[in-house]
Amino acid sequence: MFDRRILLTTVAGLFGLSAFRWLRGTPAEAGEKAAEKFEITKTEAEWRAQLTPQQYEILRNHGTERPGSSPLLKEHRKGVFACAGCDLPLFASDTKFESGTGWPSFYQPIEGNVGKTEDRTYGMLRTEVHCRRCGGHLGHVFDDGPKPTGLRYCIDGFGLVFHPAAASAT
């Protein structure tokens, strides 16, 4: 009886430890994005001086805006959504769709401009997306989007700026 309790306690402890490590991620995973080299690097003071408080919270601290709070949620003009940190074009307006989530959603980024990392925060396994040029956090990508990709890039609108397409001469 005594040996069985020790065995069960040991097994439960090892299971709990491995679950904790999985939920928080390993140090290598935590530093994965930090180890990535970006074309644009600035000090935190420089980022704070350049960005609004909302932009800084999202792009630099991996924050999340309240659903429905971004003015870009209802932006339907033709143009490009770019990184608010470095102005790299990230999403074409024709890839934007209404997901009903309260965040601007796109089914495809501009090729090569959005990076991905594993995110294990909040006890979930998700794919975080960031700007390839400055490393700014943009949001997450999920596999419940529309055709043709089946992906939903759920993006914090305060991490973006919108550039309308130039009016064509008639």
Tab-separated table of C-alpha atoms in Angstrom:
chain	number	residue	atom	x	y	z
A	1	MET	CA	0.000	0.000	0.000
A	2	PHE	CA	2.773	2.408	0.940
A	3	ASP	CA	4.723	1.659	-2.252
A	4	ARG	CA	1.620	2.206	-4.393
A	5	ARG	CA	1.047	5.685	-2.872
A	6	ILE	CA	4.649	6.669	-3.506
A	7	LEU	CA	4.437	5.416	-7.074
A	8	LEU	CA	1.156	7.273	-7.751
A	9	THR	CA	2.468	10.470	-6.136
A	10	THR	CA	5.668	10.291	-8.166
A	11	VAL	CA	3.798	9.679	-11.425
A	12	ALA	CA	1.356	12.529	-10.690
A	13	GLY	CA	4.245	14.850	-9.836
A	14	LEU	CA	6.119	14.037	-13.031
A	15	PHE	CA	2.946	14.501	-15.076
A	16	GLY	CA	2.295	17.869	-13.418
A	17	LEU	CA	5.875	19.002	-14.010
A	18	SER	CA	5.805	18.036	-17.675
A	19	ALA	CA	2.414	19.743	-18.145
A	20	PHE	CA	3.774	22.905	-16.506
A	21	ARG	CA	6.843	22.911	-18.756
A	22	TRP	CA	4.666	22.380	-21.837
A	23	LEU	CA	2.284	25.215	-20.888
A	24	ARG	CA	5.011	27.757	-20.222
A	25	GLY	CA	7.266	26.611	-23.071
A	26	THR	CA	10.948	25.885	-22.907
A	27	PRO	CA	13.611	28.581	-22.614
A	28	ALA	CA	14.666	27.843	-26.187
A	29	GLU	CA	11.126	28.473	-27.447
A	30	ALA	CA	10.754	31.605	-25.341
A	31	GLY	CA	13.917	33.016	-26.862
A	32	GLU	CA	13.140	31.861	-30.406
A	33	LYS	CA	11.752	35.204	-31.564
A	34	ALA	CA	14.246	37.170	-29.460
A	35	ALA	CA	17.102	35.312	-31.181
A	36	GLU	CA	15.689	36.116	-34.614
A	37	LYS	CA	17.492	39.038	-36.235
A	38	PHE	CA	15.343	41.842	-37.595
A	39	GLU	CA	16.322	44.531	-40.092
A	40	ILE	CA	14.977	47.286	-37.860
A	41	THR	CA	16.033	47.298	-34.223
A	42	LYS	CA	15.464	50.095	-31.729
A	43	THR	CA	15.733	50.579	-28.010
A	44	GLU	CA	12.550	50.375	-25.970
A	45	ALA	CA	12.800	54.153	-25.434
A	46	GLU	CA	12.945	54.708	-29.206
A	47	TRP	CA	9.916	52.454	-29.751
A	48	ARG	CA	7.983	54.290	-27.014
A	49	ALA	CA	8.797	57.653	-28.615
A	50	GLN	CA	7.662	56.469	-32.068
A	51	LEU	CA	4.521	54.490	-31.223
A	52	THR	CA	1.251	55.404	-29.537
A	53	PRO	CA	0.643	53.675	-26.190
A	54	GLN	CA	-1.771	51.215	-27.865
A	55	GLN	CA	0.687	50.435	-30.663
A	56	TYR	CA	3.535	49.949	-28.195
A	57	GLU	CA	1.478	47.583	-26.025
A	58	ILE	CA	0.587	45.403	-29.007
A	59	LEU	CA	3.750	45.497	-31.113
A	60	ARG	CA	6.360	45.406	-28.341
A	61	ASN	CA	4.555	43.774	-25.363
A	62	HIS	CA	2.455	41.228	-27.300
A	63	GLY	CA	-0.724	42.856	-26.012
A	64	THR	CA	-4.213	42.287	-27.370
A	65	GLU	CA	-6.706	45.035	-28.060
A	66	ARG	CA	-10.323	44.745	-26.957
A	67	PRO	CA	-12.510	43.148	-29.651
A	68	GLY	CA	-14.191	45.767	-31.819
A	69	SER	CA	-11.894	48.591	-30.675
A	70	SER	CA	-9.797	49.010	-33.835
A	71	PRO	CA	-10.939	51.558	-36.428
A	72	LEU	CA	-9.401	49.257	-39.059
A	73	LEU	CA	-12.029	46.610	-38.325
A	74	LYS	CA	-14.449	48.483	-40.583
A	75	GLU	CA	-11.876	49.587	-43.184
A	76	HIS	CA	-13.091	48.345	-46.577
A	77	ARG	CA	-11.270	50.562	-49.075
A	78	LYS	CA	-8.712	49.148	-51.494
A	79	GLY	CA	-5.171	49.476	-50.239
A	80	VAL	CA	-2.540	47.894	-48.027
A	81	PHE	CA	-2.347	47.258	-44.294
A	82	ALA	CA	1.230	47.892	-43.121
A	83	CYS	CA	3.139	47.452	-39.863
A	84	ALA	CA	2.638	50.420	-37.527
A	85	GLY	CA	6.226	49.969	-36.337
A	86	CYS	CA	8.129	50.019	-39.636
A	87	ASP	CA	5.539	50.510	-42.420
A	88	LEU	CA	6.292	47.162	-44.105
A	89	PRO	CA	3.248	46.147	-46.218
A	90	LEU	CA	1.725	43.090	-44.537
A	91	PHE	CA	-1.767	42.441	-45.927
A	92	ALA	CA	-3.521	43.467	-49.144
A	93	SER	CA	-7.064	44.743	-48.611
A	94	ASP	CA	-8.491	42.113	-50.950
A	95	THR	CA	-7.459	39.385	-48.459
A	96	LYS	CA	-9.437	40.978	-45.590
A	97	PHE	CA	-12.714	39.366	-44.542
A	98	GLU	CA	-15.345	39.692	-41.816
A	99	SER	CA	-14.629	36.925	-39.307
A	100	GLY	CA	-17.058	38.083	-36.632
A	101	THR	CA	-14.293	37.964	-34.011
A	102	GLY	CA	-13.916	41.710	-33.440
A	103	TRP	CA	-10.405	41.858	-34.906
A	104	PRO	CA	-9.312	42.615	-38.478
A	105	SER	CA	-8.921	39.264	-40.220
A	106	PHE	CA	-7.077	38.279	-43.379
A	107	TYR	CA	-6.735	34.949	-45.149
A	108	GLN	CA	-3.221	35.581	-46.490
A	109	PRO	CA	-0.289	37.923	-45.779
A	110	ILE	CA	1.915	39.519	-48.398
A	111	GLU	CA	4.445	36.799	-49.170
A	112	GLY	CA	7.600	36.890	-47.052
A	113	ASN	CA	6.543	39.815	-44.845
A	114	VAL	CA	5.010	37.990	-41.860
A	115	GLY	CA	6.974	35.672	-39.565
A	116	LYS	CA	5.558	32.962	-37.289
A	117	THR	CA	6.524	31.589	-33.878
A	118	GLU	CA	4.992	29.065	-31.496
A	119	ASP	CA	3.016	30.665	-28.647
A	120	ARG	CA	2.174	28.594	-25.556
A	121	THR	CA	0.794	31.378	-23.369
A	122	TYR	CA	-2.513	31.000	-21.500
A	123	GLY	CA	-2.292	27.210	-21.610
A	124	MET	CA	-2.869	27.057	-25.368
A	125	LEU	CA	-0.701	26.167	-28.327
A	126	ARG	CA	-1.093	28.873	-30.981
A	127	THR	CA	0.897	30.359	-33.829
A	128	GLU	CA	1.893	33.971	-33.204
A	129	VAL	CA	2.562	36.203	-36.207
A	130	HIS	CA	4.958	39.126	-36.299
A	131	CYS	CA	6.407	41.646	-38.730
A	132	ARG	CA	9.370	40.179	-40.564
A	133	ARG	CA	11.246	43.503	-40.607
A	134	CYS	CA	10.885	44.862	-37.040
A	135	GLY	CA	9.569	41.844	-35.100
A	136	GLY	CA	6.420	43.650	-33.956
A	137	HIS	CA	3.689	41.341	-32.642
A	138	LEU	CA	0.659	41.340	-34.946
A	139	GLY	CA	-1.666	38.632	-33.621
A	140	HIS	CA	-2.216	34.937	-34.323
A	141	VAL	CA	-3.089	32.676	-37.241
A	142	PHE	CA	-5.771	29.981	-37.023
A	143	ASP	CA	-6.914	27.270	-39.421
A	144	ASP	CA	-10.597	28.277	-39.510
A	145	GLY	CA	-10.484	30.845	-42.316
A	146	PRO	CA	-12.116	30.998	-45.733
A	147	LYS	CA	-10.908	29.678	-49.061
A	148	PRO	CA	-8.470	29.777	-50.756
A	149	THR	CA	-6.113	29.263	-47.770
A	150	GLY	CA	-8.394	28.124	-44.957
A	151	LEU	CA	-6.393	30.418	-42.655
A	152	ARG	CA	-7.505	33.323	-40.466
A	153	TYR	CA	-4.828	35.839	-39.574
A	154	CYS	CA	-6.463	37.456	-36.531
A	155	ILE	CA	-4.608	40.765	-36.271
A	156	ASP	CA	-4.578	43.499	-33.640
A	157	GLY	CA	-5.592	46.554	-35.653
A	158	PHE	CA	-3.530	48.965	-33.540
A	159	GLY	CA	-0.442	47.138	-34.828
A	160	LEU	CA	-1.338	48.189	-38.381
A	161	VAL	CA	-1.653	51.347	-40.449
A	162	PHE	CA	-3.763	51.521	-43.599
A	163	HIS	CA	-2.551	53.036	-46.873
A	164	PRO	CA	-5.389	53.526	-49.381
A	165	ALA	CA	-4.710	52.636	-52.995
A	166	ALA	CA	-3.978	55.597	-55.237
A	167	ALA	CA	-7.044	56.775	-57.134
A	168	SER	CA	-6.736	55.756	-60.762
A	169	ALA	CA	-6.927	58.477	-63.392
A	170	THR	CA	-9.921	58.126	-65.702
